[in-house]
Amino acid sequence: MKPDSHVDTSVSGKETTQTFVTFKVTRSLSKWRFFFSFAICATIFYLQFLTNVSPESYSVDYDRWTGLASHCSDAQPINGSEFRQRQENLAKILYDNGASAYIAEPGANAQYFGNISEATWHLSERPLLLIIFPTLEEANIVAKVTIITPAFEETRARRLSVPGTDVSYVAWAEDEDPYTVALHALSALELEGPIYVDGMMRYFIVDGLQKVAPGVRVMSAPPEVTQLRERKSQAELDLLRCVNEVTLLCIRAVQAQMYIGIRESQVLAMIDEALAAAGLTERWALVLFGENAALPHGSGSDRALGKADFILIDTGGLLFEYNSDVTRTFMLHDSSIPLEHTTIWYDVHTAQTLAHAAAQEGANTSAVDKVARDWLDGRGYKGYFTHRLGHGIGLEDHEAPYLRGGTDDTIQKGNAFSNEPGIYIEGKIGIRLEDCFYIDEGGNSVFLTKGVGGQALSPLYP
């Protein structure tokens, strides 16, 4: 959207704020470098020679997965009232923008506005569509919800828990065109304004809608709509907080049961078992030892863990459709990690800390990425931090906005991101540390894992 003069003025203020935040963080880098090497050496000596604390004492409970199931036992899914408020917010934007309707198919956006995920309705060549459009009732803008469903699936569609006031269902037969049926469902509207669609909608559906409405522009929903999902409510943050906390607890519980000589596949099975015990669905994990972690999304080689190897676990799952994503690179008490590798670990940890401090309301997303990247470049790792700093998280594991160079997005209250710097030296070592965070009402960044300790404390205590 082309900015007007009013927006130009605010951008100037935004740039001033971003410059100030970046300057404050950059100025602190020299202080970090002053004592950094000494602190690393002292900590490594303490961890590897003076401690007799076993990893078990740091885990949730050494008795397998005790405590994981209860951690999120009080969590509740998003309620109908919040869904209806989302629909009303959308309807107001549609009305203000002169748009005719918003259309989505099962996925994250249909889940957000209509409680229809791909898990509840798998995509096929037969479209099921969620349509939301605004109407005026006694000078109030009201959201109307219609479901377009294959006729032979209508009963199943009606069993979906779709929130809304007077939700209607319109079926299309096998010998009918679903897009013509969808257009007829909107026949009460003048359809002069554009039809907004889910930006992730499959092209053949967009094309089908455009062909039956040649005089209407069918277009991806604008930022006013997409930002509704980007700014999380308190209920969403509660779910994100709990699912990320328990994911970190699972990593710690797995660490407590690992030993030198264990294989990547064994740890992969353990982390899945722990996540399942915690009640998470759609679980996934990467388990990489030593040099295997130098490929950020590598599949590993099922190698055995050696004493000089770091362990990288990147894992997550769903709690009531909301995602976790946590990465830890860590050692065991019996490990003997080379000083060079431990130094890299602390450099990555500092990059994460500095980026967290820079991620404030009003900051530019690319500026936050730059803070972490500048630190690692200054430590001699230029070219070895090979991916963006972070991604949005919520109903999707990776969603907008993103913390990466080349973007011009502004961080807002309610945004949630991953913060995951890493160093990858192929054939040698890979280290990544990842915690997700959100921007609170005060405009500050808060780790979603804060309730269970937040960032890793050291290579031994993830």
PDB file of C-alpha atoms in Angstrom, residues 131-371:
ATOM      1  CA  ILE A 131     -16.789 -16.952   3.446  1.00  0.00           C
ATOM      2  CA  ILE A 132     -17.113 -13.974   5.769  1.00  0.00           C
ATOM      3  CA  PHE A 133     -18.808 -10.771   4.612  1.00  0.00           C
ATOM      4  CA  PRO A 134     -20.035  -7.605   6.334  1.00  0.00           C
ATOM      5  CA  THR A 135     -23.644  -6.507   6.608  1.00  0.00           C
ATOM      6  CA  LEU A 136     -25.272  -3.507   8.243  1.00  0.00           C
ATOM      7  CA  GLU A 137     -27.864  -4.203  10.901  1.00  0.00           C
ATOM      8  CA  GLU A 138     -29.280  -1.141  12.634  1.00  0.00           C
ATOM      9  CA  ALA A 139     -26.140   0.845  11.766  1.00  0.00           C
ATOM     10  CA  ASN A 140     -23.915  -1.898  13.211  1.00  0.00           C
ATOM     11  CA  ILE A 141     -21.418  -3.837  11.098  1.00  0.00           C
ATOM     12  CA  VAL A 142     -22.115  -7.536  11.547  1.00  0.00           C
ATOM     13  CA  ALA A 143     -20.074 -10.487  10.289  1.00  0.00           C
ATOM     14  CA  LYS A 144     -21.962 -13.123   8.312  1.00  0.00           C
ATOM     15  CA  VAL A 145     -20.413 -16.572   7.913  1.00  0.00           C
ATOM     16  CA  THR A 146     -21.149 -19.011   5.092  1.00  0.00           C
ATOM     17  CA  ILE A 147     -19.607 -22.415   4.449  1.00  0.00           C
ATOM     18  CA  ILE A 148     -19.485 -23.670   0.857  1.00  0.00           C
ATOM     19  CA  THR A 149     -19.319 -27.473   0.995  1.00  0.00           C
ATOM     20  CA  PRO A 150     -19.469 -30.453  -1.362  1.00  0.00           C
ATOM     21  CA  ALA A 151     -23.067 -31.717  -1.190  1.00  0.00           C
ATOM     22  CA  PHE A 152     -22.139 -35.288  -0.291  1.00  0.00           C
ATOM     23  CA  GLU A 153     -20.018 -33.907   2.604  1.00  0.00           C
ATOM     24  CA  GLU A 154     -22.635 -31.465   3.914  1.00  0.00           C
ATOM     25  CA  THR A 155     -23.480 -33.460   7.023  1.00  0.00           C
ATOM     26  CA  ARG A 156     -19.814 -33.705   7.952  1.00  0.00           C
ATOM     27  CA  ALA A 157     -19.329 -29.989   7.262  1.00  0.00           C
ATOM     28  CA  ARG A 158     -22.221 -29.114   9.561  1.00  0.00           C
ATOM     29  CA  ARG A 159     -20.515 -31.080  12.328  1.00  0.00           C
ATOM     30  CA  LEU A 160     -17.530 -28.733  12.229  1.00  0.00           C
ATOM     31  CA  SER A 161     -17.513 -26.402  15.219  1.00  0.00           C
ATOM     32  CA  VAL A 162     -17.714 -23.174  13.232  1.00  0.00           C
ATOM     33  CA  PRO A 163     -18.383 -20.193  15.505  1.00  0.00           C
ATOM     34  CA  GLY A 164     -20.533 -17.316  14.383  1.00  0.00           C
ATOM     35  CA  THR A 165     -24.049 -15.940  14.411  1.00  0.00           C
ATOM     36  CA  ASP A 166     -26.454 -17.846  12.127  1.00  0.00           C
ATOM     37  CA  VAL A 167     -23.730 -19.690  10.198  1.00  0.00           C
ATOM     38  CA  SER A 168     -25.164 -20.828   6.862  1.00  0.00           C
ATOM     39  CA  TYR A 169     -24.163 -23.845   4.770  1.00  0.00           C
ATOM     40  CA  VAL A 170     -24.451 -23.913   0.983  1.00  0.00           C
ATOM     41  CA  ALA A 171     -23.836 -27.202  -0.812  1.00  0.00           C
ATOM     42  CA  TRP A 172     -22.628 -27.748  -4.353  1.00  0.00           C
ATOM     43  CA  ALA A 173     -23.393 -30.943  -6.246  1.00  0.00           C
ATOM     44  CA  GLU A 174     -20.818 -32.922  -8.200  1.00  0.00           C
ATOM     45  CA  ASP A 175     -22.232 -31.630 -11.522  1.00  0.00           C
ATOM     46  CA  GLU A 176     -22.120 -27.996 -10.361  1.00  0.00           C
ATOM     47  CA  ASP A 177     -19.334 -25.441 -10.400  1.00  0.00           C
ATOM     48  CA  PRO A 178     -18.426 -24.684  -6.748  1.00  0.00           C
ATOM     49  CA  TYR A 179     -17.307 -21.150  -7.572  1.00  0.00           C
ATOM     50  CA  THR A 180     -20.589 -20.260  -9.237  1.00  0.00           C
ATOM     51  CA  VAL A 181     -22.370 -21.612  -6.173  1.00  0.00           C
ATOM     52  CA  ALA A 182     -20.104 -19.504  -3.953  1.00  0.00           C
ATOM     53  CA  LEU A 183     -20.902 -16.398  -5.999  1.00  0.00           C
ATOM     54  CA  HIS A 184     -24.630 -17.080  -5.771  1.00  0.00           C
ATOM     55  CA  ALA A 185     -24.253 -17.316  -1.992  1.00  0.00           C
ATOM     56  CA  LEU A 186     -23.083 -13.707  -2.144  1.00  0.00           C
ATOM     57  CA  SER A 187     -25.847 -12.648  -4.528  1.00  0.00           C
ATOM     58  CA  ALA A 188     -27.386 -10.346  -1.923  1.00  0.00           C
ATOM     59  CA  LEU A 189     -24.210  -8.247  -2.137  1.00  0.00           C
ATOM     60  CA  GLU A 190     -23.574  -5.820  -4.946  1.00  0.00           C
ATOM     61  CA  LEU A 191     -20.056  -7.255  -5.323  1.00  0.00           C
ATOM     62  CA  GLU A 192     -18.625  -3.966  -6.454  1.00  0.00           C
ATOM     63  CA  GLY A 193     -15.641  -4.149  -4.123  1.00  0.00           C
ATOM     64  CA  PRO A 194     -12.820  -6.687  -4.260  1.00  0.00           C
ATOM     65  CA  ILE A 195     -13.036 -10.179  -2.835  1.00  0.00           C
ATOM     66  CA  TYR A 196     -10.161 -10.805  -0.422  1.00  0.00           C
ATOM     67  CA  VAL A 197      -8.779 -14.321  -0.287  1.00  0.00           C
ATOM     68  CA  ASP A 198      -6.404 -16.156   2.019  1.00  0.00           C
ATOM     69  CA  GLY A 199      -2.914 -15.430   0.684  1.00  0.00           C
ATOM     70  CA  MET A 200      -2.036 -19.134   1.007  1.00  0.00           C
ATOM     71  CA  MET A 201      -5.091 -20.315  -0.941  1.00  0.00           C
ATOM     72  CA  ARG A 202      -4.382 -22.723  -3.811  1.00  0.00           C
ATOM     73  CA  TYR A 203      -4.279 -20.988  -7.169  1.00  0.00           C
ATOM     74  CA  PHE A 204      -6.939 -23.104  -8.907  1.00  0.00           C
ATOM     75  CA  ILE A 205      -9.482 -21.846  -6.369  1.00  0.00           C
ATOM     76  CA  VAL A 206      -8.479 -18.215  -6.829  1.00  0.00           C
ATOM     77  CA  ASP A 207      -8.642 -18.712 -10.598  1.00  0.00           C
ATOM     78  CA  GLY A 208     -12.065 -20.345 -10.330  1.00  0.00           C
ATOM     79  CA  LEU A 209     -13.453 -17.462  -8.292  1.00  0.00           C
ATOM     80  CA  GLN A 210     -12.037 -14.875 -10.684  1.00  0.00           C
ATOM     81  CA  LYS A 211     -13.556 -16.593 -13.749  1.00  0.00           C
ATOM     82  CA  VAL A 212     -17.093 -16.502 -12.340  1.00  0.00           C
ATOM     83  CA  ALA A 213     -16.706 -12.876 -11.193  1.00  0.00           C
ATOM     84  CA  PRO A 214     -14.860 -11.202 -14.081  1.00  0.00           C
ATOM     85  CA  GLY A 215     -15.916  -7.732 -13.021  1.00  0.00           C
ATOM     86  CA  VAL A 216     -14.634  -8.131  -9.464  1.00  0.00           C
ATOM     87  CA  ARG A 217     -11.023  -8.156  -8.380  1.00  0.00           C
ATOM     88  CA  VAL A 218     -10.058 -11.293  -6.470  1.00  0.00           C
ATOM     89  CA  MET A 219      -6.950 -10.441  -4.459  1.00  0.00           C
ATOM     90  CA  SER A 220      -4.858 -11.536  -1.490  1.00  0.00           C
ATOM     91  CA  ALA A 221      -5.990  -9.995   1.761  1.00  0.00           C
ATOM     92  CA  PRO A 222      -4.132  -6.727   2.534  1.00  0.00           C
ATOM     93  CA  PRO A 223      -1.977  -6.034   5.612  1.00  0.00           C
ATOM     94  CA  GLU A 224      -4.967  -4.726   7.603  1.00  0.00           C
ATOM     95  CA  VAL A 225      -6.357  -8.266   7.512  1.00  0.00           C
ATOM     96  CA  THR A 226      -3.127 -10.241   7.867  1.00  0.00           C
ATOM     97  CA  GLN A 227      -2.065  -8.189  10.885  1.00  0.00           C
ATOM     98  CA  LEU A 228      -5.116  -9.415  12.804  1.00  0.00           C
ATOM     99  CA  ARG A 229      -3.394 -12.799  13.049  1.00  0.00           C
ATOM    100  CA  GLU A 230       0.059 -11.349  13.578  1.00  0.00           C
ATOM    101  CA  ARG A 231      -0.918  -9.570  16.793  1.00  0.00           C
ATOM    102  CA  LYS A 232      -1.728 -12.251  19.330  1.00  0.00           C
ATOM    103  CA  SER A 233      -4.444 -11.998  21.980  1.00  0.00           C
ATOM    104  CA  GLN A 234      -3.866 -12.903  25.607  1.00  0.00           C
ATOM    105  CA  ALA A 235      -5.550 -16.274  25.073  1.00  0.00           C
ATOM    106  CA  GLU A 236      -3.219 -17.009  22.152  1.00  0.00           C
ATOM    107  CA  LEU A 237      -0.166 -15.970  24.144  1.00  0.00           C
ATOM    108  CA  ASP A 238      -1.227 -18.225  27.015  1.00  0.00           C
ATOM    109  CA  LEU A 239      -1.282 -21.214  24.652  1.00  0.00           C
ATOM    110  CA  LEU A 240       2.004 -20.248  23.001  1.00  0.00           C
ATOM    111  CA  ARG A 241       3.623 -19.790  26.398  1.00  0.00           C
ATOM    112  CA  CYS A 242       2.526 -23.188  27.712  1.00  0.00           C
ATOM    113  CA  VAL A 243       3.379 -25.178  24.588  1.00  0.00           C
ATOM    114  CA  ASN A 244       6.851 -23.627  24.326  1.00  0.00           C
ATOM    115  CA  GLU A 245       7.528 -24.104  28.040  1.00  0.00           C
ATOM    116  CA  VAL A 246       6.634 -27.780  27.988  1.00  0.00           C
ATOM    117  CA  THR A 247       8.678 -28.330  24.823  1.00  0.00           C
ATOM    118  CA  LEU A 248      11.746 -26.999  26.616  1.00  0.00           C
ATOM    119  CA  LEU A 249      10.967 -29.222  29.609  1.00  0.00           C
ATOM    120  CA  CYS A 250      10.852 -32.184  27.216  1.00  0.00           C
ATOM    121  CA  ILE A 251      14.346 -31.376  25.917  1.00  0.00           C
ATOM    122  CA  ARG A 252      15.671 -31.216  29.468  1.00  0.00           C
ATOM    123  CA  ALA A 253      13.957 -34.499  30.375  1.00  0.00           C
ATOM    124  CA  VAL A 254      15.547 -36.169  27.347  1.00  0.00           C
ATOM    125  CA  GLN A 255      18.979 -34.762  28.224  1.00  0.00           C
ATOM    126  CA  ALA A 256      18.673 -36.375  31.659  1.00  0.00           C
ATOM    127  CA  GLN A 257      18.423 -39.821  30.038  1.00  0.00           C
ATOM    128  CA  MET A 258      21.124 -39.471  27.401  1.00  0.00           C
ATOM    129  CA  TYR A 259      24.609 -40.981  27.573  1.00  0.00           C
ATOM    130  CA  ILE A 260      27.792 -41.098  25.541  1.00  0.00           C
ATOM    131  CA  GLY A 261      27.290 -43.650  22.760  1.00  0.00           C
ATOM    132  CA  ILE A 262      23.540 -43.107  22.314  1.00  0.00           C
ATOM    133  CA  ARG A 263      22.410 -42.745  18.694  1.00  0.00           C
ATOM    134  CA  GLU A 264      20.539 -39.881  17.038  1.00  0.00           C
ATOM    135  CA  SER A 265      17.581 -42.153  16.239  1.00  0.00           C
ATOM    136  CA  GLN A 266      17.256 -43.173  19.889  1.00  0.00           C
ATOM    137  CA  VAL A 267      17.127 -39.554  20.999  1.00  0.00           C
ATOM    138  CA  LEU A 268      14.627 -38.765  18.248  1.00  0.00           C
ATOM    139  CA  ALA A 269      12.333 -41.491  19.602  1.00  0.00           C
ATOM    140  CA  MET A 270      12.794 -40.186  23.149  1.00  0.00           C
ATOM    141  CA  ILE A 271      11.899 -36.591  22.286  1.00  0.00           C
ATOM    142  CA  ASP A 272       8.773 -37.734  20.434  1.00  0.00           C
ATOM    143  CA  GLU A 273       7.762 -39.843  23.418  1.00  0.00           C
ATOM    144  CA  ALA A 274       8.295 -36.894  25.756  1.00  0.00           C
ATOM    145  CA  LEU A 275       6.265 -34.509  23.570  1.00  0.00           C
ATOM    146  CA  ALA A 276       3.478 -37.091  23.365  1.00  0.00           C
ATOM    147  CA  ALA A 277       3.494 -37.446  27.147  1.00  0.00           C
ATOM    148  CA  ALA A 278       3.133 -33.650  27.336  1.00  0.00           C
ATOM    149  CA  GLY A 279      -0.017 -33.872  25.212  1.00  0.00           C
ATOM    150  CA  LEU A 280       1.315 -32.246  22.033  1.00  0.00           C
ATOM    151  CA  THR A 281       0.093 -33.238  18.590  1.00  0.00           C
ATOM    152  CA  GLU A 282       1.744 -33.012  15.154  1.00  0.00           C
ATOM    153  CA  ARG A 283       5.122 -33.471  16.815  1.00  0.00           C
ATOM    154  CA  TRP A 284       8.419 -33.095  14.981  1.00  0.00           C
ATOM    155  CA  ALA A 285      12.110 -32.961  15.835  1.00  0.00           C
ATOM    156  CA  LEU A 286      15.631 -32.684  14.487  1.00  0.00           C
ATOM    157  CA  VAL A 287      18.351 -34.483  16.446  1.00  0.00           C
ATOM    158  CA  LEU A 288      21.911 -33.841  15.257  1.00  0.00           C
ATOM    159  CA  PHE A 289      25.231 -34.742  16.884  1.00  0.00           C
ATOM    160  CA  GLY A 290      28.585 -33.048  16.348  1.00  0.00           C
ATOM    161  CA  GLU A 291      29.342 -32.019  12.772  1.00  0.00           C
ATOM    162  CA  ASN A 292      25.907 -33.227  11.605  1.00  0.00           C
ATOM    163  CA  ALA A 293      24.465 -30.040  13.126  1.00  0.00           C
ATOM    164  CA  ALA A 294      26.457 -27.958  10.630  1.00  0.00           C
ATOM    165  CA  LEU A 295      23.541 -28.533   8.232  1.00  0.00           C
ATOM    166  CA  PRO A 296      20.806 -26.419   9.903  1.00  0.00           C
ATOM    167  CA  HIS A 297      17.969 -28.713   8.779  1.00  0.00           C
ATOM    168  CA  GLY A 298      20.035 -31.828   8.287  1.00  0.00           C
ATOM    169  CA  SER A 299      18.583 -35.310   8.658  1.00  0.00           C
ATOM    170  CA  GLY A 300      21.572 -36.688  10.547  1.00  0.00           C
ATOM    171  CA  SER A 301      23.366 -39.976   9.966  1.00  0.00           C
ATOM    172  CA  ASP A 302      22.270 -41.892  13.077  1.00  0.00           C
ATOM    173  CA  ARG A 303      25.767 -41.564  14.401  1.00  0.00           C
ATOM    174  CA  ALA A 304      26.649 -42.383  17.979  1.00  0.00           C
ATOM    175  CA  LEU A 305      27.306 -39.527  20.417  1.00  0.00           C
ATOM    176  CA  GLY A 306      30.975 -38.966  21.154  1.00  0.00           C
ATOM    177  CA  LYS A 307      32.451 -37.251  24.208  1.00  0.00           C
ATOM    178  CA  ALA A 308      33.526 -34.245  22.121  1.00  0.00           C
ATOM    179  CA  ASP A 309      30.114 -33.808  20.457  1.00  0.00           C
ATOM    180  CA  PHE A 310      27.515 -31.169  21.105  1.00  0.00           C
ATOM    181  CA  ILE A 311      23.885 -32.316  20.773  1.00  0.00           C
ATOM    182  CA  LEU A 312      21.398 -30.178  18.821  1.00  0.00           C
ATOM    183  CA  ILE A 313      17.674 -30.775  19.333  1.00  0.00           C
ATOM    184  CA  ASP A 314      15.214 -28.579  17.414  1.00  0.00           C
ATOM    185  CA  THR A 315      11.647 -29.611  18.169  1.00  0.00           C
ATOM    186  CA  GLY A 316       8.015 -28.634  18.594  1.00  0.00           C
ATOM    187  CA  GLY A 317       4.369 -29.581  18.356  1.00  0.00           C
ATOM    188  CA  LEU A 318       0.835 -28.261  18.686  1.00  0.00           C
ATOM    189  CA  LEU A 319      -1.342 -27.393  21.673  1.00  0.00           C
ATOM    190  CA  PHE A 320      -4.880 -26.536  20.553  1.00  0.00           C
ATOM    191  CA  GLU A 321      -3.464 -25.618  17.121  1.00  0.00           C
ATOM    192  CA  TYR A 322      -0.725 -23.295  18.493  1.00  0.00           C
ATOM    193  CA  ASN A 323       2.916 -24.125  17.807  1.00  0.00           C
ATOM    194  CA  SER A 324       6.084 -24.523  19.794  1.00  0.00           C
ATOM    195  CA  ASP A 325       9.570 -24.237  18.331  1.00  0.00           C
ATOM    196  CA  VAL A 326      12.573 -24.601  20.627  1.00  0.00           C
ATOM    197  CA  THR A 327      16.203 -25.422  19.845  1.00  0.00           C
ATOM    198  CA  ARG A 328      18.951 -26.296  22.290  1.00  0.00           C
ATOM    199  CA  THR A 329      22.567 -27.187  21.621  1.00  0.00           C
ATOM    200  CA  PHE A 330      23.969 -28.801  24.739  1.00  0.00           C
ATOM    201  CA  MET A 331      26.423 -31.237  26.291  1.00  0.00           C
ATOM    202  CA  LEU A 332      26.223 -34.030  28.871  1.00  0.00           C
ATOM    203  CA  HIS A 333      28.049 -34.072  32.167  1.00  0.00           C
ATOM    204  CA  ASP A 334      30.385 -36.748  30.753  1.00  0.00           C
ATOM    205  CA  SER A 335      31.107 -34.709  27.622  1.00  0.00           C
ATOM    206  CA  SER A 336      34.500 -33.155  26.939  1.00  0.00           C
ATOM    207  CA  ILE A 337      33.764 -30.328  24.513  1.00  0.00           C
ATOM    208  CA  PRO A 338      36.708 -28.542  22.851  1.00  0.00           C
ATOM    209  CA  LEU A 339      37.263 -24.993  24.088  1.00  0.00           C
ATOM    210  CA  GLU A 340      36.803 -23.617  20.558  1.00  0.00           C
ATOM    211  CA  HIS A 341      33.347 -25.159  20.294  1.00  0.00           C
ATOM    212  CA  THR A 342      32.245 -23.962  23.718  1.00  0.00           C
ATOM    213  CA  THR A 343      33.410 -20.469  22.811  1.00  0.00           C
ATOM    214  CA  ILE A 344      31.163 -20.566  19.735  1.00  0.00           C
ATOM    215  CA  TRP A 345      28.252 -21.641  21.963  1.00  0.00           C
ATOM    216  CA  TYR A 346      28.669 -18.577  24.168  1.00  0.00           C
ATOM    217  CA  ASP A 347      29.014 -16.312  21.137  1.00  0.00           C
ATOM    218  CA  VAL A 348      25.704 -17.598  19.780  1.00  0.00           C
ATOM    219  CA  HIS A 349      24.115 -17.190  23.218  1.00  0.00           C
ATOM    220  CA  THR A 350      25.265 -13.563  23.350  1.00  0.00           C
ATOM    221  CA  ALA A 351      23.874 -12.923  19.858  1.00  0.00           C
ATOM    222  CA  GLN A 352      20.505 -14.209  21.042  1.00  0.00           C
ATOM    223  CA  THR A 353      20.653 -12.007  24.151  1.00  0.00           C
ATOM    224  CA  LEU A 354      21.516  -8.872  22.167  1.00  0.00           C
ATOM    225  CA  ALA A 355      18.772  -9.509  19.623  1.00  0.00           C
ATOM    226  CA  HIS A 356      16.270 -10.010  22.434  1.00  0.00           C
ATOM    227  CA  ALA A 357      17.199  -6.616  23.878  1.00  0.00           C
ATOM    228  CA  ALA A 358      16.803  -4.966  20.475  1.00  0.00           C
ATOM    229  CA  ALA A 359      13.389  -6.473  19.759  1.00  0.00           C
ATOM    230  CA  GLN A 360      11.166  -3.709  21.081  1.00  0.00           C
ATOM    231  CA  GLU A 361       7.887  -2.248  19.871  1.00  0.00           C
ATOM    232  CA  GLY A 362       8.641   0.142  17.020  1.00  0.00           C
ATOM    233  CA  ALA A 363      11.926  -1.503  16.023  1.00  0.00           C
ATOM    234  CA  ASN A 364      12.478  -2.612  12.459  1.00  0.00           C
ATOM    235  CA  THR A 365      12.568  -6.381  11.973  1.00  0.00           C
ATOM    236  CA  SER A 366      15.696  -6.191   9.814  1.00  0.00           C
ATOM    237  CA  ALA A 367      17.476  -4.084  12.463  1.00  0.00           C
ATOM    238  CA  VAL A 368      16.972  -6.855  15.045  1.00  0.00           C
ATOM    239  CA  ASP A 369      18.461  -9.419  12.671  1.00  0.00           C
ATOM    240  CA  LYS A 370      21.390  -7.048  12.074  1.00  0.00           C
ATOM    241  CA  VAL A 371      22.211  -6.763  15.785  1.00  0.00           C
TER     242      VAL A 371
END
